[in-house]
Amino acid sequence: MSDIIERRVVEEWGDDQGRTEVQVSRNSNRDRYEVRLACYQENGRFANFAPHVAADEKTMQCVREAFEELAPVAREANEREKLADISELVDELGHERAMEVLSSTRDLEANIDRHDDAEDLGDTQVKVMEAIAEGVNDSKEMGDALEITEETARKHLRELWEAGYLTRVDDEMPYTYAVADPDEGSEAVVTDGGESKVK
């Protein structure tokens, strides 16, 4: 089920409910609100095909205005969610520990952005790195948090290490990983079978 929080009709057709809308909806794959075009058939049911709109100037103007109007709505929804998550984190961990986790997450995001090929990372790989910043204890806990097997979590840790996104803090098994910082030392670390440590 789609989580649509705002919509604007930009084109209608037929005698009934055929229409194209610009919507603010939750993209569950990216875990955020985004703006999209959506089509509904004349019976009012969501159309499972790519939406098309007429190329006339009036329709194009409607589409442009709807996107410009709804983009801030999507951004605000994402900010509200982020603030709710922070509030929940503070309630769960206490203020001081929550600030440590948030600081690690900001450092992680900056580190990922600094890697030239960061856009090549898959969603799961990014989530593995975020889990490290959030203090996940081991690959089993990471597997549980990301709903993947412990073996898959270990595989992602190894692949990220081989690609240079993670460093190994020590050479003894179970390995302890840290997010690699191209400019400075690493912060958040996780083991693939032991306790987490923060350097």
PDB file of C-alpha atoms in Angstrom:
ATOM      1  CA  MET A   1       0.000   0.000   0.000  1.00  0.00           C
ATOM      2  CA  SER A   2       1.331   3.398  -0.990  1.00  0.00           C
ATOM      3  CA  ASP A   3       1.697   6.140   1.592  1.00  0.00           C
ATOM      4  CA  ILE A   4       0.513   9.226  -0.334  1.00  0.00           C
ATOM      5  CA  ILE A   5       0.456  12.408   1.728  1.00  0.00           C
ATOM      6  CA  GLU A   6      -0.291  14.986  -0.980  1.00  0.00           C
ATOM      7  CA  ARG A   7      -1.464  14.946  -4.604  1.00  0.00           C
ATOM      8  CA  ARG A   8      -2.289  17.290  -7.493  1.00  0.00           C
ATOM      9  CA  VAL A   9      -4.262  16.254 -10.588  1.00  0.00           C
ATOM     10  CA  VAL A  10      -2.415  17.488 -13.691  1.00  0.00           C
ATOM     11  CA  GLU A  11      -4.493  15.829 -16.419  1.00  0.00           C
ATOM     12  CA  GLU A  12      -7.919  14.172 -16.659  1.00  0.00           C
ATOM     13  CA  TRP A  13      -9.523  12.119 -19.408  1.00  0.00           C
ATOM     14  CA  GLY A  14     -12.627  10.071 -20.147  1.00  0.00           C
ATOM     15  CA  ASP A  15     -16.029  10.440 -18.541  1.00  0.00           C
ATOM     16  CA  ASP A  16     -15.035   8.891 -15.255  1.00  0.00           C
ATOM     17  CA  GLN A  17     -11.874   8.995 -13.154  1.00  0.00           C
ATOM     18  CA  GLY A  18      -9.017   8.683 -15.647  1.00  0.00           C
ATOM     19  CA  ARG A  19      -6.277  11.036 -14.511  1.00  0.00           C
ATOM     20  CA  THR A  20      -2.566  11.667 -14.018  1.00  0.00           C
ATOM     21  CA  GLU A  21      -1.395  13.025 -10.687  1.00  0.00           C
ATOM     22  CA  VAL A  22       1.778  14.386  -9.190  1.00  0.00           C
ATOM     23  CA  GLN A  23       2.041  12.831  -5.731  1.00  0.00           C
ATOM     24  CA  VAL A  24       4.175  12.970  -2.633  1.00  0.00           C
ATOM     25  CA  SER A  25       4.482   9.315  -1.649  1.00  0.00           C
ATOM     26  CA  ARG A  26       6.771   7.140   0.409  1.00  0.00           C
ATOM     27  CA  ASN A  27       9.361   5.226  -1.606  1.00  0.00           C
ATOM     28  CA  SER A  28       9.810   2.137   0.574  1.00  0.00           C
ATOM     29  CA  ASN A  29      12.962   1.092  -1.312  1.00  0.00           C
ATOM     30  CA  ARG A  30      14.668   4.376  -0.452  1.00  0.00           C
ATOM     31  CA  ASP A  31      12.892   4.829   2.878  1.00  0.00           C
ATOM     32  CA  ARG A  32      11.902   8.426   2.163  1.00  0.00           C
ATOM     33  CA  TYR A  33       9.166  10.586   0.659  1.00  0.00           C
ATOM     34  CA  GLU A  34       9.568  11.514  -3.004  1.00  0.00           C
ATOM     35  CA  VAL A  35       7.567  13.243  -5.717  1.00  0.00           C
ATOM     36  CA  ARG A  36       6.246  11.048  -8.526  1.00  0.00           C
ATOM     37  CA  LEU A  37       3.832  10.961 -11.445  1.00  0.00           C
ATOM     38  CA  ALA A  38       1.020   8.406 -11.140  1.00  0.00           C
ATOM     39  CA  CYS A  39      -1.754   7.340 -13.512  1.00  0.00           C
ATOM     40  CA  TYR A  40      -5.270   6.158 -12.696  1.00  0.00           C
ATOM     41  CA  GLN A  41      -7.425   4.340 -15.240  1.00  0.00           C
ATOM     42  CA  GLU A  42     -10.933   5.495 -16.106  1.00  0.00           C
ATOM     43  CA  ASN A  43     -12.325   3.071 -13.521  1.00  0.00           C
ATOM     44  CA  GLY A  44     -10.336   4.952 -10.865  1.00  0.00           C
ATOM     45  CA  ARG A  45      -7.854   2.125 -10.258  1.00  0.00           C
ATOM     46  CA  PHE A  46      -4.120   2.773 -10.081  1.00  0.00           C
ATOM     47  CA  ALA A  47      -2.510   2.078 -13.465  1.00  0.00           C
ATOM     48  CA  ASN A  48       0.477  -0.220 -13.327  1.00  0.00           C
ATOM     49  CA  PHE A  49       2.267   1.433 -16.238  1.00  0.00           C
ATOM     50  CA  ALA A  50       4.486   4.443 -16.742  1.00  0.00           C
ATOM     51  CA  PRO A  51       2.397   7.619 -16.731  1.00  0.00           C
ATOM     52  CA  HIS A  52       2.159   9.753 -19.849  1.00  0.00           C
ATOM     53  CA  VAL A  53       0.887  13.305 -20.087  1.00  0.00           C
ATOM     54  CA  ALA A  54      -0.067  15.465 -23.031  1.00  0.00           C
ATOM     55  CA  ALA A  55       2.770  17.615 -24.343  1.00  0.00           C
ATOM     56  CA  ASP A  56       0.687  20.790 -24.676  1.00  0.00           C
ATOM     57  CA  GLU A  57       1.928  23.887 -22.862  1.00  0.00           C
ATOM     58  CA  LYS A  58      -0.975  24.043 -20.392  1.00  0.00           C
ATOM     59  CA  THR A  59      -0.457  20.448 -19.188  1.00  0.00           C
ATOM     60  CA  MET A  60       3.315  20.887 -19.017  1.00  0.00           C
ATOM     61  CA  GLN A  61       2.839  24.047 -16.947  1.00  0.00           C
ATOM     62  CA  CYS A  62       0.514  22.134 -14.582  1.00  0.00           C
ATOM     63  CA  VAL A  63       3.101  19.367 -14.171  1.00  0.00           C
ATOM     64  CA  ARG A  64       5.929  21.855 -13.521  1.00  0.00           C
ATOM     65  CA  GLU A  65       3.898  23.790 -10.963  1.00  0.00           C
ATOM     66  CA  ALA A  66       2.793  20.606  -9.194  1.00  0.00           C
ATOM     67  CA  PHE A  67       6.385  19.362  -8.898  1.00  0.00           C
ATOM     68  CA  GLU A  68       7.582  22.761  -7.649  1.00  0.00           C
ATOM     69  CA  GLU A  69       4.743  22.911  -5.129  1.00  0.00           C
ATOM     70  CA  LEU A  70       5.070  19.332  -3.855  1.00  0.00           C
ATOM     71  CA  ALA A  71       8.865  18.981  -3.675  1.00  0.00           C
ATOM     72  CA  PRO A  72       9.002  21.084  -0.464  1.00  0.00           C
ATOM     73  CA  VAL A  73       6.159  18.958   0.977  1.00  0.00           C
ATOM     74  CA  ALA A  74       8.276  15.817   0.436  1.00  0.00           C
ATOM     75  CA  ARG A  75      11.343  17.478   1.979  1.00  0.00           C
ATOM     76  CA  GLU A  76       9.339  18.607   5.028  1.00  0.00           C
ATOM     77  CA  ALA A  77       7.876  15.102   5.489  1.00  0.00           C
ATOM     78  CA  ASN A  78      11.387  13.646   5.435  1.00  0.00           C
ATOM     79  CA  GLU A  79      12.577  16.233   7.966  1.00  0.00           C
ATOM     80  CA  ARG A  80       9.624  15.484  10.270  1.00  0.00           C
ATOM     81  CA  GLU A  81      10.445  11.780  10.086  1.00  0.00           C
ATOM     82  CA  LYS A  82      14.095  12.462  10.814  1.00  0.00           C
ATOM     83  CA  LEU A  83      13.172  14.565  13.863  1.00  0.00           C
ATOM     84  CA  ALA A  84      10.797  11.842  15.087  1.00  0.00           C
ATOM     85  CA  ASP A  85      13.577   9.266  14.673  1.00  0.00           C
ATOM     86  CA  ILE A  86      15.978  11.479  16.640  1.00  0.00           C
ATOM     87  CA  SER A  87      13.402  11.947  19.402  1.00  0.00           C
ATOM     88  CA  GLU A  88      12.839   8.178  19.541  1.00  0.00           C
ATOM     89  CA  LEU A  89      16.598   7.602  19.646  1.00  0.00           C
ATOM     90  CA  VAL A  90      16.984  10.050  22.549  1.00  0.00           C
ATOM     91  CA  ASP A  91      14.129   8.335  24.432  1.00  0.00           C
ATOM     92  CA  GLU A  92      15.664   4.916  23.809  1.00  0.00           C
ATOM     93  CA  LEU A  93      19.360   5.626  24.418  1.00  0.00           C
ATOM     94  CA  GLY A  94      19.420   8.800  26.454  1.00  0.00           C
ATOM     95  CA  HIS A  95      20.626  12.174  25.236  1.00  0.00           C
ATOM     96  CA  GLU A  96      24.403  11.632  25.469  1.00  0.00           C
ATOM     97  CA  ARG A  97      24.509   8.240  23.690  1.00  0.00           C
ATOM     98  CA  ALA A  98      22.025   9.448  21.047  1.00  0.00           C
ATOM     99  CA  MET A  99      24.300  12.408  20.279  1.00  0.00           C
ATOM    100  CA  GLU A 100      27.252  10.006  19.873  1.00  0.00           C
ATOM    101  CA  VAL A 101      25.269   7.857  17.425  1.00  0.00           C
ATOM    102  CA  LEU A 102      24.065  10.892  15.469  1.00  0.00           C
ATOM    103  CA  SER A 103      27.591  12.281  15.302  1.00  0.00           C
ATOM    104  CA  SER A 104      28.865   8.930  13.995  1.00  0.00           C
ATOM    105  CA  THR A 105      26.065   8.854  11.419  1.00  0.00           C
ATOM    106  CA  ARG A 106      26.915  12.369  10.209  1.00  0.00           C
ATOM    107  CA  ASP A 107      30.578  11.374   9.965  1.00  0.00           C
ATOM    108  CA  LEU A 108      29.570   8.260   8.042  1.00  0.00           C
ATOM    109  CA  GLU A 109      27.440  10.233   5.570  1.00  0.00           C
ATOM    110  CA  ALA A 110      30.300  12.659   5.008  1.00  0.00           C
ATOM    111  CA  ASN A 111      32.706   9.751   4.482  1.00  0.00           C
ATOM    112  CA  ILE A 112      30.397   8.057   1.988  1.00  0.00           C
ATOM    113  CA  ASP A 113      29.927  11.335   0.098  1.00  0.00           C
ATOM    114  CA  ARG A 114      33.695  11.803  -0.119  1.00  0.00           C
ATOM    115  CA  HIS A 115      34.194   8.504  -1.936  1.00  0.00           C
ATOM    116  CA  ASP A 116      34.072   9.239  -5.670  1.00  0.00           C
ATOM    117  CA  ASP A 117      32.239   6.025  -6.510  1.00  0.00           C
ATOM    118  CA  ALA A 118      29.831   5.993  -3.558  1.00  0.00           C
ATOM    119  CA  GLU A 119      26.867   5.946  -5.949  1.00  0.00           C
ATOM    120  CA  ASP A 120      27.950   2.407  -6.915  1.00  0.00           C
ATOM    121  CA  LEU A 121      27.059   1.117  -3.430  1.00  0.00           C
ATOM    122  CA  GLY A 122      23.892  -0.935  -3.174  1.00  0.00           C
ATOM    123  CA  ASP A 123      21.163  -0.101  -0.664  1.00  0.00           C
ATOM    124  CA  THR A 124      22.150  -3.011   1.590  1.00  0.00           C
ATOM    125  CA  GLN A 125      25.812  -1.993   1.569  1.00  0.00           C
ATOM    126  CA  VAL A 126      24.905   1.554   2.605  1.00  0.00           C
ATOM    127  CA  LYS A 127      22.670   0.131   5.354  1.00  0.00           C
ATOM    128  CA  VAL A 128      25.566  -2.038   6.572  1.00  0.00           C
ATOM    129  CA  MET A 129      27.749   1.083   6.864  1.00  0.00           C
ATOM    130  CA  GLU A 130      24.942   2.955   8.636  1.00  0.00           C
ATOM    131  CA  ALA A 131      24.548   0.032  11.046  1.00  0.00           C
ATOM    132  CA  ILE A 132      28.238   0.345  11.914  1.00  0.00           C
ATOM    133  CA  ALA A 133      27.728   4.030  12.723  1.00  0.00           C
ATOM    134  CA  GLU A 134      24.718   3.168  14.886  1.00  0.00           C
ATOM    135  CA  GLY A 135      26.787   0.821  17.045  1.00  0.00           C
ATOM    136  CA  VAL A 136      25.625  -2.603  15.864  1.00  0.00           C
ATOM    137  CA  ASN A 137      27.545  -5.162  17.939  1.00  0.00           C
ATOM    138  CA  ASP A 138      28.271  -7.939  15.441  1.00  0.00           C
ATOM    139  CA  SER A 139      27.341  -9.460  12.101  1.00  0.00           C
ATOM    140  CA  LYS A 140      24.550 -11.507  13.708  1.00  0.00           C
ATOM    141  CA  GLU A 141      22.949  -8.376  15.157  1.00  0.00           C
ATOM    142  CA  MET A 142      23.525  -6.604  11.839  1.00  0.00           C
ATOM    143  CA  GLY A 143      21.834  -9.481  10.025  1.00  0.00           C
ATOM    144  CA  ASP A 144      18.853  -9.225  12.369  1.00  0.00           C
ATOM    145  CA  ALA A 145      18.669  -5.434  12.008  1.00  0.00           C
ATOM    146  CA  LEU A 146      18.826  -5.553   8.202  1.00  0.00           C
ATOM    147  CA  GLU A 147      16.795  -8.771   7.882  1.00  0.00           C
ATOM    148  CA  ILE A 148      19.638 -10.587   6.145  1.00  0.00           C
ATOM    149  CA  THR A 149      21.586 -13.679   7.192  1.00  0.00           C
ATOM    150  CA  GLU A 150      24.699 -13.385   9.331  1.00  0.00           C
ATOM    151  CA  GLU A 151      26.661 -14.858   6.424  1.00  0.00           C
ATOM    152  CA  THR A 152      25.328 -12.164   4.073  1.00  0.00           C
ATOM    153  CA  ALA A 153      26.249  -9.471   6.609  1.00  0.00           C
ATOM    154  CA  ARG A 154      29.807 -10.870   6.764  1.00  0.00           C
ATOM    155  CA  LYS A 155      29.948 -10.951   2.951  1.00  0.00           C
ATOM    156  CA  HIS A 156      28.944  -7.268   2.740  1.00  0.00           C
ATOM    157  CA  LEU A 157      31.501  -6.324   5.408  1.00  0.00           C
ATOM    158  CA  ARG A 158      34.224  -8.139   3.464  1.00  0.00           C
ATOM    159  CA  GLU A 159      33.163  -6.589   0.116  1.00  0.00           C
ATOM    160  CA  LEU A 160      33.080  -3.089   1.604  1.00  0.00           C
ATOM    161  CA  TRP A 161      36.530  -3.691   3.114  1.00  0.00           C
ATOM    162  CA  GLU A 162      37.901  -4.962  -0.216  1.00  0.00           C
ATOM    163  CA  ALA A 163      36.440  -1.912  -2.007  1.00  0.00           C
ATOM    164  CA  GLY A 164      38.082   0.468   0.487  1.00  0.00           C
ATOM    165  CA  TYR A 165      34.905   1.694   2.212  1.00  0.00           C
ATOM    166  CA  LEU A 166      35.861  -0.069   5.447  1.00  0.00           C
ATOM    167  CA  THR A 167      39.172  -0.648   7.171  1.00  0.00           C
ATOM    168  CA  ARG A 168      40.108  -3.486   9.487  1.00  0.00           C
ATOM    169  CA  VAL A 169      41.042  -2.169  12.905  1.00  0.00           C
ATOM    170  CA  ASP A 170      43.041  -5.314  13.713  1.00  0.00           C
ATOM    171  CA  ASP A 171      44.191  -8.458  11.913  1.00  0.00           C
ATOM    172  CA  GLU A 172      42.756 -10.976  14.358  1.00  0.00           C
ATOM    173  CA  MET A 173      39.511 -12.816  13.761  1.00  0.00           C
ATOM    174  CA  PRO A 174      36.797 -11.924  14.295  1.00  0.00           C
ATOM    175  CA  TYR A 175      37.733  -8.824  12.328  1.00  0.00           C
ATOM    176  CA  THR A 176      36.783  -5.415  13.624  1.00  0.00           C
ATOM    177  CA  TYR A 177      35.804  -2.977  10.864  1.00  0.00           C
ATOM    178  CA  ALA A 178      35.618   0.809  10.760  1.00  0.00           C
ATOM    179  CA  VAL A 179      34.272   3.176   8.130  1.00  0.00           C
ATOM    180  CA  ALA A 180      37.263   4.274   6.061  1.00  0.00           C
ATOM    181  CA  ASP A 181      37.822   8.006   5.999  1.00  0.00           C
ATOM    182  CA  PRO A 182      39.840   9.109   2.955  1.00  0.00           C
ATOM    183  CA  ASP A 183      41.082  12.182   4.856  1.00  0.00           C
ATOM    184  CA  GLU A 184      41.312  11.214   8.535  1.00  0.00           C
ATOM    185  CA  GLY A 185      41.045   8.305  10.990  1.00  0.00           C
ATOM    186  CA  SER A 186      37.865   6.264  11.318  1.00  0.00           C
ATOM    187  CA  GLU A 187      35.268   6.585  14.029  1.00  0.00           C
ATOM    188  CA  ALA A 188      32.551   3.929  14.327  1.00  0.00           C
ATOM    189  CA  VAL A 189      33.701   0.322  14.198  1.00  0.00           C
ATOM    190  CA  VAL A 190      32.057  -3.105  14.310  1.00  0.00           C
ATOM    191  CA  THR A 191      33.350  -6.637  14.614  1.00  0.00           C
ATOM    192  CA  ASP A 192      32.116  -9.478  12.439  1.00  0.00           C
ATOM    193  CA  GLY A 193      31.695 -11.684  15.471  1.00  0.00           C
ATOM    194  CA  GLY A 194      32.562  -9.856  18.684  1.00  0.00           C
ATOM    195  CA  GLU A 195      31.888  -6.703  20.671  1.00  0.00           C
ATOM    196  CA  SER A 196      31.742  -3.327  18.993  1.00  0.00           C
ATOM    197  CA  LYS A 197      34.377  -0.731  19.776  1.00  0.00           C
ATOM    198  CA  VAL A 198      34.622   2.989  19.134  1.00  0.00           C
ATOM    199  CA  LYS A 199      38.042   4.424  18.277  1.00  0.00           C
TER     200      LYS A 199
END
